[in-house]
Tab-separated table of C-alpha atoms and ligand atoms in Angstrom:
chain	number	residue	atom	x	y	z
A	1	UNK	CA	4.353	29.421	13.009
A	2	UNK	CA	1.680	26.937	11.972
A	3	UNK	CA	2.886	23.365	11.670
A	4	UNK	CA	0.637	20.831	9.950
A	5	UNK	CA	0.950	17.114	9.357
A	6	UNK	CA	-0.281	15.124	6.369
A	7	UNK	CA	-0.717	11.379	6.680
A	8	UNK	CA	-0.868	9.603	3.352
A	9	UNK	CA	-3.293	6.702	3.693
A	10	UNK	CA	-4.701	6.406	0.201
A	11	UNK	CA	-3.421	2.892	-0.523
A	12	UNK	CA	-5.876	0.377	-1.938
A	13	UNK	CA	-3.776	-2.645	-0.987
A	14	UNK	CA	-5.352	-4.993	1.525
A	15	UNK	CA	-3.603	-6.957	4.199
A	16	UNK	CA	-3.276	-10.583	3.076
A	17	UNK	CA	-6.371	-12.497	4.033
A	18	UNK	CA	-8.351	-9.333	4.739
A	19	UNK	CA	-10.756	-7.160	2.795
A	20	UNK	CA	-9.894	-3.941	4.593
A	21	UNK	CA	-7.267	-1.571	3.132
A	22	UNK	CA	-4.022	-2.106	5.040
A	23	UNK	CA	-4.009	1.330	6.669
A	24	UNK	CA	-7.338	0.473	8.329
A	25	UNK	CA	-6.320	-3.054	9.393
A	26	UNK	CA	-6.317	-3.583	13.134
A	27	UNK	CA	-2.936	-3.209	14.793
A	28	UNK	CA	-2.501	-3.354	18.564
A	29	UNK	CA	-6.234	-2.926	19.081
A	30	UNK	CA	-6.980	-0.057	16.663
A	31	UNK	CA	-6.841	0.710	12.941
A	32	UNK	CA	-3.184	1.111	11.915
A	33	UNK	CA	-3.744	4.640	10.663
A	34	UNK	CA	-4.948	5.884	14.050
A	35	UNK	CA	-1.555	5.254	15.656
A	36	UNK	CA	0.171	7.903	13.559
A	37	UNK	CA	-2.835	10.244	13.813
A	38	UNK	CA	-2.451	10.018	17.600
A	39	UNK	CA	1.336	10.469	17.543
A	40	UNK	CA	1.135	13.594	15.374
A	41	UNK	CA	-1.978	15.104	17.015
A	42	UNK	CA	-0.491	14.791	20.474
A	43	UNK	CA	2.749	16.569	19.545
A	44	UNK	CA	2.594	20.059	21.092
A	45	UNK	CA	4.065	21.825	18.034
A	46	UNK	CA	1.612	20.373	15.514
A	47	UNK	CA	-1.640	22.263	15.177
A	48	UNK	CA	-3.377	20.390	12.405
A	49	UNK	CA	-3.384	16.785	11.173
A	50	UNK	CA	-4.941	15.885	7.827
A	51	UNK	CA	-5.279	12.348	6.503
A	52	UNK	CA	-5.244	11.789	2.749
A	53	UNK	CA	-7.462	8.807	1.972
A	54	UNK	CA	-8.254	6.932	-1.205
A	55	UNK	CA	-11.245	7.627	-3.397
A	56	UNK	CA	-14.304	5.796	-2.103
A	57	UNK	CA	-12.910	5.442	1.433
A	58	UNK	CA	-14.753	8.492	2.789
A	59	UNK	CA	-17.611	6.701	4.547
A	60	UNK	CA	-15.305	4.009	5.803
A	61	UNK	CA	-12.925	6.612	7.219
A	62	UNK	CA	-15.701	8.478	9.016
A	63	UNK	CA	-17.059	5.285	10.520
A	64	UNK	CA	-13.682	4.030	11.676
A	65	UNK	CA	-11.835	7.158	12.702
A	66	UNK	CA	-14.684	9.260	14.041
A	67	UNK	CA	-15.545	12.911	13.528
A	68	UNK	CA	-12.389	14.433	14.957
A	69	UNK	CA	-10.049	13.450	12.105
A	70	UNK	CA	-9.705	15.819	9.114
A	71	UNK	CA	-9.371	14.081	5.801
A	72	UNK	CA	-9.171	14.854	2.106
A	73	UNK	CA	-9.437	12.488	-0.838
A	74	UNK	CA	-6.228	11.717	-2.683
A	75	UNK	CA	-5.437	10.633	-6.228
A	76	UNK	CA	-4.162	7.595	-8.109
A	77	UNK	CA	-0.444	7.995	-7.386
A	78	UNK	CA	1.104	8.786	-4.033
A	79	UNK	CA	2.309	12.081	-5.491
A	80	UNK	CA	-1.278	13.033	-6.433
A	81	UNK	CA	-2.387	12.275	-2.903
A	82	UNK	CA	0.322	14.379	-1.284
A	83	UNK	CA	-0.467	17.187	-3.698
A	84	UNK	CA	-4.165	17.039	-2.788
A	85	UNK	CA	-3.232	17.187	0.890
A	86	UNK	CA	-0.887	20.129	0.403
A	87	UNK	CA	-3.426	22.051	-1.680
A	88	UNK	CA	-6.023	21.527	1.052
A	89	UNK	CA	-3.660	23.295	3.473
A	90	UNK	CA	-2.627	26.061	1.058
A	91	UNK	CA	-5.050	28.691	2.288
A	92	UNK	CA	-4.567	27.958	5.962
A	93	UNK	CA	-1.358	29.864	6.640
A	94	UNK	CA	0.665	26.714	7.236
A	95	UNK	CA	4.393	27.434	7.414
A	96	UNK	CA	5.797	23.939	7.940
A	97	UNK	CA	4.476	20.503	7.123
A	98	UNK	CA	5.329	16.916	7.971
A	99	UNK	CA	4.371	14.321	5.355
A	100	UNK	CA	4.010	10.849	6.801
A	101	UNK	CA	3.069	7.361	5.602
A	102	UNK	CA	0.244	5.607	7.438
A	103	UNK	CA	2.219	2.373	7.047
A	104	UNK	CA	4.671	3.628	9.680
A	105	UNK	CA	2.338	3.716	12.678
A	106	UNK	CA	4.800	3.978	15.559
A	107	UNK	CA	6.202	7.481	15.438
A	108	UNK	CA	8.398	8.602	18.334
A	109	UNK	CA	8.037	12.247	19.387
A	110	UNK	CA	11.858	12.543	19.380
A	111	UNK	CA	11.897	12.069	15.597
A	112	UNK	CA	9.316	14.841	15.175
A	113	UNK	CA	11.384	17.104	17.452
A	114	UNK	CA	14.555	16.454	15.429
A	115	UNK	CA	12.798	17.136	12.114
A	116	UNK	CA	11.273	20.420	13.290
A	117	UNK	CA	14.613	21.521	14.716
A	118	UNK	CA	16.316	20.733	11.380
A	119	UNK	CA	13.794	22.941	9.555
A	120	UNK	CA	15.400	25.920	11.302
A	121	UNK	CA	18.488	25.190	9.180
A	122	UNK	CA	17.124	23.895	5.861
A	123	UNK	CA	13.813	23.811	3.942
A	124	UNK	CA	13.619	20.007	4.191
A	125	UNK	CA	14.531	17.205	6.590
A	126	UNK	CA	14.157	13.418	6.550
A	127	UNK	CA	14.770	10.734	9.173
A	128	UNK	CA	17.291	8.103	8.132
A	129	UNK	CA	18.748	4.875	9.453
A	130	UNK	CA	22.131	3.448	8.486
A	131	UNK	CA	22.272	0.440	6.190
A	132	UNK	CA	23.383	-2.529	8.282
A	133	UNK	CA	23.293	-5.364	5.761
A	134	UNK	CA	25.831	-5.859	3.008
A	135	UNK	CA	24.413	-4.642	-0.288
A	136	UNK	CA	25.167	-6.190	-3.663
A	137	UNK	CA	23.944	-6.190	-7.222
A	138	UNK	CA	22.694	-9.422	-8.679
A	139	UNK	CA	19.630	-11.236	-9.878
A	140	UNK	CA	20.041	-15.019	-10.098
A	141	UNK	CA	23.717	-14.825	-9.268
A	142	UNK	CA	25.654	-12.443	-7.061
A	143	UNK	CA	27.101	-9.308	-8.568
A	144	UNK	CA	29.432	-6.702	-7.086
A	145	UNK	CA	28.952	-5.327	-3.609
A	146	UNK	CA	27.646	-1.794	-3.225
A	147	UNK	CA	29.678	0.199	-0.690
A	148	UNK	CA	27.426	1.083	2.241
A	149	UNK	CA	29.360	4.180	3.203
A	150	UNK	CA	27.159	7.197	2.784
A	151	UNK	CA	24.010	5.160	2.138
A	152	UNK	CA	20.883	5.736	4.179
A	153	UNK	CA	17.482	4.158	4.594
A	154	UNK	CA	14.881	6.908	4.306
A	155	UNK	CA	11.874	6.955	6.617
A	156	UNK	CA	8.931	9.267	7.084
A	157	UNK	CA	7.726	11.737	8.229
A	158	UNK	CA	9.566	14.044	5.885
A	159	UNK	CA	9.453	17.656	6.998
A	160	UNK	CA	9.378	20.770	4.846
A	161	UNK	CA	8.920	24.477	4.687
A	162	UNK	CA	5.383	24.493	3.387
A	163	UNK	CA	5.749	26.939	0.504
A	164	UNK	CA	8.855	25.164	-0.795
A	165	UNK	CA	7.338	21.686	-0.931
A	166	UNK	CA	4.047	22.956	-2.361
A	167	UNK	CA	5.955	24.765	-5.117
A	168	UNK	CA	8.058	21.650	-5.824
A	169	UNK	CA	4.864	19.606	-6.253
A	170	UNK	CA	3.222	22.215	-8.448
A	171	UNK	CA	6.121	22.330	-10.928
A	172	UNK	CA	6.789	18.582	-11.015
A	173	UNK	CA	6.339	17.235	-14.584
A	174	UNK	CA	2.994	15.474	-14.921
A	175	UNK	CA	4.298	12.173	-16.287
A	176	UNK	CA	7.524	11.844	-14.376
A	177	UNK	CA	7.599	9.437	-11.490
A	178	UNK	CA	8.606	10.933	-8.152
A	179	UNK	CA	10.380	8.742	-5.609
A	180	UNK	CA	9.497	10.803	-2.569
A	181	UNK	CA	8.784	14.325	-1.462
A	182	UNK	CA	12.331	15.002	-0.277
A	183	UNK	CA	13.724	14.236	-3.740
A	184	UNK	CA	11.139	16.562	-5.264
A	185	UNK	CA	12.349	19.319	-2.953
A	186	UNK	CA	15.988	18.598	-3.913
A	187	UNK	CA	15.056	18.825	-7.580
A	188	UNK	CA	13.706	22.291	-6.852
A	189	UNK	CA	17.204	23.202	-5.657
A	190	UNK	CA	16.765	22.973	-1.889
A	191	UNK	CA	18.824	21.214	0.761
A	192	UNK	CA	17.315	18.378	2.736
A	193	UNK	CA	18.888	17.611	6.104
A	194	UNK	CA	19.239	14.137	7.559
A	195	UNK	CA	18.157	13.477	11.139
A	196	UNK	CA	18.329	10.175	13.027
A	197	UNK	CA	15.382	7.902	12.288
A	198	UNK	CA	14.107	5.211	14.599
A	199	UNK	CA	13.744	1.425	14.189
A	200	UNK	CA	10.232	1.835	15.672
A	201	UNK	CA	9.290	3.617	12.453
A	202	UNK	CA	9.807	0.542	10.271
A	203	UNK	CA	7.202	0.216	7.538
A	204	UNK	CA	4.453	-2.330	8.116
A	205	UNK	CA	3.848	-3.998	4.780
A	206	UNK	CA	3.503	-7.757	5.016
A	207	UNK	CA	1.162	-9.818	7.219
A	208	UNK	CA	4.168	-10.969	9.246
A	209	UNK	CA	5.016	-7.308	9.939
A	210	UNK	CA	1.650	-6.939	11.677
A	211	UNK	CA	2.367	-9.975	13.844
A	212	UNK	CA	5.875	-8.747	14.661
A	213	UNK	CA	4.597	-5.266	15.566
A	214	UNK	CA	1.875	-6.754	17.775
A	215	UNK	CA	4.504	-8.811	19.583
A	216	UNK	CA	6.901	-5.875	19.936
A	217	UNK	CA	4.265	-3.537	21.352
A	218	UNK	CA	2.383	-6.026	23.501
A	219	UNK	CA	2.579	-5.234	27.203
A	220	UNK	CA	5.057	-7.456	29.041
A	221	UNK	CA	3.372	-10.480	30.573
A	222	UNK	CA	4.133	-11.901	33.984
A	223	UNK	CA	3.474	-15.463	35.056
A	224	UNK	CA	1.178	-16.061	38.009
A	225	UNK	CA	0.096	-19.280	39.671
A	226	UNK	CA	-2.705	-19.764	42.181
A	227	UNK	CA	-4.300	-22.716	43.892
A	228	UNK	CA	-7.878	-23.748	44.491
A	229	UNK	CA	-9.321	-26.290	46.898
A	230	UNK	CA	-12.820	-27.686	47.285
A	231	UNK	CA	-14.713	-30.409	49.131
A	232	UNK	CA	-18.205	-31.821	48.650
A	233	UNK	CA	-20.075	-34.455	50.618
A	234	UNK	CA	-21.189	-37.749	49.072
A	235	UNK	CA	-24.909	-38.400	49.195
A	236	UNK	CA	-27.006	-41.277	47.917
A	237	UNK	CA	-29.377	-40.425	45.066
A	238	UNK	CA	-27.204	-37.609	43.680
A	239	UNK	CA	-25.559	-37.440	40.284
A	240	UNK	CA	-21.768	-37.422	40.300
A	241	UNK	CA	-20.335	-34.651	38.112
A	242	UNK	CA	-16.560	-34.437	37.806
A	243	UNK	CA	-14.879	-32.004	35.446
A	244	UNK	CA	-18.129	-31.456	33.580
A	245	UNK	CA	-18.635	-35.198	32.979
A	246	UNK	CA	-21.452	-37.295	34.474
A	247	UNK	CA	-19.792	-40.299	36.125
A	248	UNK	CA	-21.673	-43.492	36.832
A	249	UNK	CA	-21.370	-44.203	40.591
A	250	UNK	CA	-23.595	-45.352	43.427
A	251	UNK	CA	-23.474	-41.925	45.062
A	252	UNK	CA	-23.010	-38.372	43.966
A	253	UNK	CA	-21.735	-35.154	45.478
A	254	UNK	CA	-24.183	-32.782	47.073
A	255	UNK	CA	-24.047	-29.026	47.022
A	256	UNK	CA	-25.930	-25.981	45.917
A	257	UNK	CA	-24.848	-26.267	42.273
A	258	UNK	CA	-24.074	-29.568	40.569
A	259	UNK	CA	-21.278	-29.883	43.188
A	260	UNK	CA	-18.591	-30.516	40.577
A	261	UNK	CA	-15.689	-30.436	43.016
A	262	UNK	CA	-13.115	-30.570	40.193
A	263	UNK	CA	-14.438	-27.527	38.353
A	264	UNK	CA	-14.887	-25.593	41.595
A	265	UNK	CA	-11.232	-26.093	42.551
A	266	UNK	CA	-10.028	-24.983	39.104
A	267	UNK	CA	-12.404	-21.995	39.116
A	268	UNK	CA	-10.932	-20.815	42.420
A	269	UNK	CA	-7.389	-21.333	41.138
A	270	UNK	CA	-8.087	-19.188	38.055
A	271	UNK	CA	-9.815	-16.481	40.078
A	272	UNK	CA	-6.764	-16.523	42.348
A	273	UNK	CA	-4.376	-15.748	39.489
A	274	UNK	CA	-6.030	-12.360	38.983
A	275	UNK	CA	-6.884	-11.707	42.619
A	276	UNK	CA	-10.583	-11.864	41.798
A	277	UNK	CA	-11.788	-13.446	45.035
A	278	UNK	CA	-13.361	-16.895	45.136
A	279	UNK	CA	-16.203	-18.786	43.555
A	280	UNK	CA	-18.571	-17.962	46.434
A	281	UNK	CA	-18.187	-14.229	45.739
A	282	UNK	CA	-19.072	-14.606	42.096
A	283	UNK	CA	-21.797	-17.237	42.497
A	284	UNK	CA	-23.154	-16.955	46.055
A	285	UNK	CA	-24.796	-20.168	47.346
A	286	UNK	CA	-27.528	-17.884	48.719
A	287	UNK	CA	-28.542	-16.961	45.171
A	288	UNK	CA	-31.267	-19.352	43.967
A	289	UNK	CA	-30.269	-18.928	40.318
A	290	UNK	CA	-27.212	-21.157	40.925
A	291	UNK	CA	-29.246	-24.053	42.366
A	292	UNK	CA	-28.242	-27.132	40.407
A	293	UNK	CA	-26.250	-24.985	37.988
A	294	UNK	CA	-23.751	-26.665	35.685
A	295	UNK	CA	-20.373	-25.686	37.101
A	296	UNK	CA	-18.925	-25.278	33.604
A	297	UNK	CA	-20.531	-21.829	33.734
A	298	UNK	CA	-18.454	-20.900	36.784
A	299	UNK	CA	-15.241	-22.038	35.144
A	300	UNK	CA	-16.076	-20.298	31.859
A	301	UNK	CA	-16.675	-17.111	33.822
A	302	UNK	CA	-13.310	-17.321	35.598
A	303	UNK	CA	-11.497	-18.016	32.309
A	304	UNK	CA	-13.257	-15.055	30.680
A	305	UNK	CA	-12.155	-12.763	33.524
A	306	UNK	CA	-8.528	-13.829	33.021
A	307	UNK	CA	-8.767	-13.230	29.276
A	308	UNK	CA	-10.516	-9.873	29.694
A	309	UNK	CA	-7.395	-8.750	31.532
A	310	UNK	CA	-5.308	-9.733	28.516
A	311	UNK	CA	-4.273	-12.950	30.224
A	312	UNK	CA	-3.404	-16.317	28.743
A	313	UNK	CA	-4.103	-19.563	30.590
A	314	UNK	CA	-0.920	-21.614	30.323
A	315	UNK	CA	-1.657	-24.674	32.399
A	316	UNK	CA	-4.116	-26.239	34.807
A	317	UNK	CA	-3.245	-29.156	37.074
A	318	UNK	CA	-5.880	-30.915	39.147
A	319	UNK	CA	-5.727	-33.603	41.819
A	320	UNK	CA	-8.889	-35.462	42.810
A	321	UNK	CA	-8.818	-37.041	46.263
A	322	UNK	CA	-11.163	-39.974	46.932
A	323	UNK	CA	-11.274	-43.738	47.532
A	324	UNK	CA	-13.985	-44.245	44.911
A	325	UNK	CA	-14.883	-43.983	42.128
A	326	UNK	CA	-11.701	-44.938	40.303
A	327	UNK	CA	-10.680	-41.879	38.305
A	328	UNK	CA	-8.350	-43.658	35.850
A	329	UNK	CA	-11.081	-44.880	33.487
A	330	UNK	CA	-12.512	-41.338	33.270
A	331	UNK	CA	-9.239	-39.423	33.219
A	332	UNK	CA	-9.073	-38.612	29.513
A	333	UNK	CA	-12.764	-37.716	29.259
A	334	UNK	CA	-12.458	-35.357	32.223
A	335	UNK	CA	-9.275	-33.762	30.851
A	336	UNK	CA	-10.916	-33.257	27.475
A	337	UNK	CA	-13.998	-31.743	29.095
A	338	UNK	CA	-12.005	-29.282	31.220
A	339	UNK	CA	-9.866	-28.357	28.204
A	340	UNK	CA	-13.012	-27.702	26.155
A	341	UNK	CA	-14.549	-25.500	28.865
A	342	UNK	CA	-11.313	-23.499	29.048
A	343	UNK	CA	-10.797	-23.471	25.229
A	344	UNK	CA	-7.353	-24.987	25.771
A	345	UNK	CA	-5.600	-27.900	24.102
A	346	UNK	CA	-5.820	-31.058	26.219
A	347	UNK	CA	-2.033	-30.966	26.622
A	348	UNK	CA	-2.448	-27.942	28.896
A	349	UNK	CA	-4.725	-29.734	31.342
A	350	UNK	CA	-3.401	-32.338	33.758
A	351	UNK	CA	-5.475	-34.630	35.971
A	352	UNK	CA	-4.199	-36.800	38.798
A	353	UNK	CA	-6.011	-38.801	41.428
A	354	UNK	CA	-5.041	-40.097	44.820
A	355	UNK	CA	-6.576	-41.753	47.853
A	356	UNK	CA	-5.814	-40.816	51.446
A	357	UNK	CA	-5.078	-44.416	52.466
A	358	UNK	CA	-8.539	-44.718	54.013
A	359	UNK	CA	-7.709	-41.900	56.430
A	360	UNK	CA	-9.919	-38.909	57.085
A	361	UNK	CA	-13.251	-38.015	55.471
A	362	UNK	CA	-12.092	-38.914	51.990
A	363	UNK	CA	-10.691	-42.204	53.314
A	364	UNK	CA	-14.035	-43.030	54.915
A	365	UNK	CA	-15.803	-42.182	51.670
A	366	UNK	CA	-17.793	-39.348	53.213
A	367	UNK	CA	-16.797	-36.868	50.598
A	368	UNK	CA	-14.402	-35.916	47.882
A	369	UNK	CA	-11.738	-33.217	47.720
A	370	UNK	CA	-10.046	-31.528	44.795
A	371	UNK	CA	-7.049	-29.289	44.600
A	372	UNK	CA	-5.939	-27.373	41.564
A	373	UNK	CA	-3.231	-25.027	40.445
A	374	UNK	CA	-3.556	-22.713	37.503
A	375	UNK	CA	-0.703	-20.884	35.767
A	376	UNK	CA	-1.480	-17.847	33.656
A	377	UNK	CA	0.404	-14.991	32.025
A	378	UNK	CA	-1.132	-11.573	32.528
A	379	UNK	CA	-0.036	-8.018	31.638
A	380	UNK	CA	2.206	-6.591	34.324
K	401	MG	MG1	-17.714	-26.340	45.738
């Protein structure tokens, strides 16, 4: 038995705001169409997957789906496209075929199994879901309810004995509209079985459907917090950089880089959230290229590492510990600077300052300390 799958992807409609046909729009990191190609290709019973694309989409398809995907060019109506796909399989000894819409990208293997099993008992099978909402006639005002009993929502793929569905397409009157392939098979006098569909198979039509599908299929995120701590020594004749801002003061902090104690503490906190070591591992003081470097680079690097892992930075809280300078007058500028480096709204960056009551090295004004905590959400 040779089982083939046809994916109808000939639509010209573009996703709102985009220029790319909807079936090629990105969904969960790849063109929508490729999700159903993968689901059907990886099913052990299916030997051949053919995509029916729209006229003029050939080059685009090749560039976006690669060499491994078979495709044929469809026609103006959906029915013409399915027909073109079926005819392309006619000489290949195909015995059963699944016809699927590219707009239903998430196709559970269990639905395919149920459809193929049903084809042992009838020449056609479709997945259905019950109707949950109350149905009623009406336009501007409400008309009578429609009893839901016995009503079904029809999904794809629809599965057929190949010769039967090809024959049904070939005899279909040229100018008559066809609702779907299963109805065409019924018209030819065949039974079509119902198998349980799956809510995962919902059609993706509107821009909000893309967003909802992204959210539904996103990996679960876990919250992680990590701290960072740093100290630099005050020295006369140095510039004082705090949070990426040059502060006017009679002394500055000394260190290998610009000694921005605030950014160093936050960098370590962010690296901590993904277990990526500390700032010294990424930017060794022994490496001359970091001499005098602007510490914004270190923080940008740490933020990029978090985001490369699919992480989101939720919040950063920083405490600066010194007797002088007074931080209050610079607080908002420093917050804004840190937020800009991290590409976060200012509301997600907090800055506090404290003295140590003239105790210890900070109390004696020998140096400055900073401690930070960062909270991120990362894939589990
Ligand atoms: Mg440091």
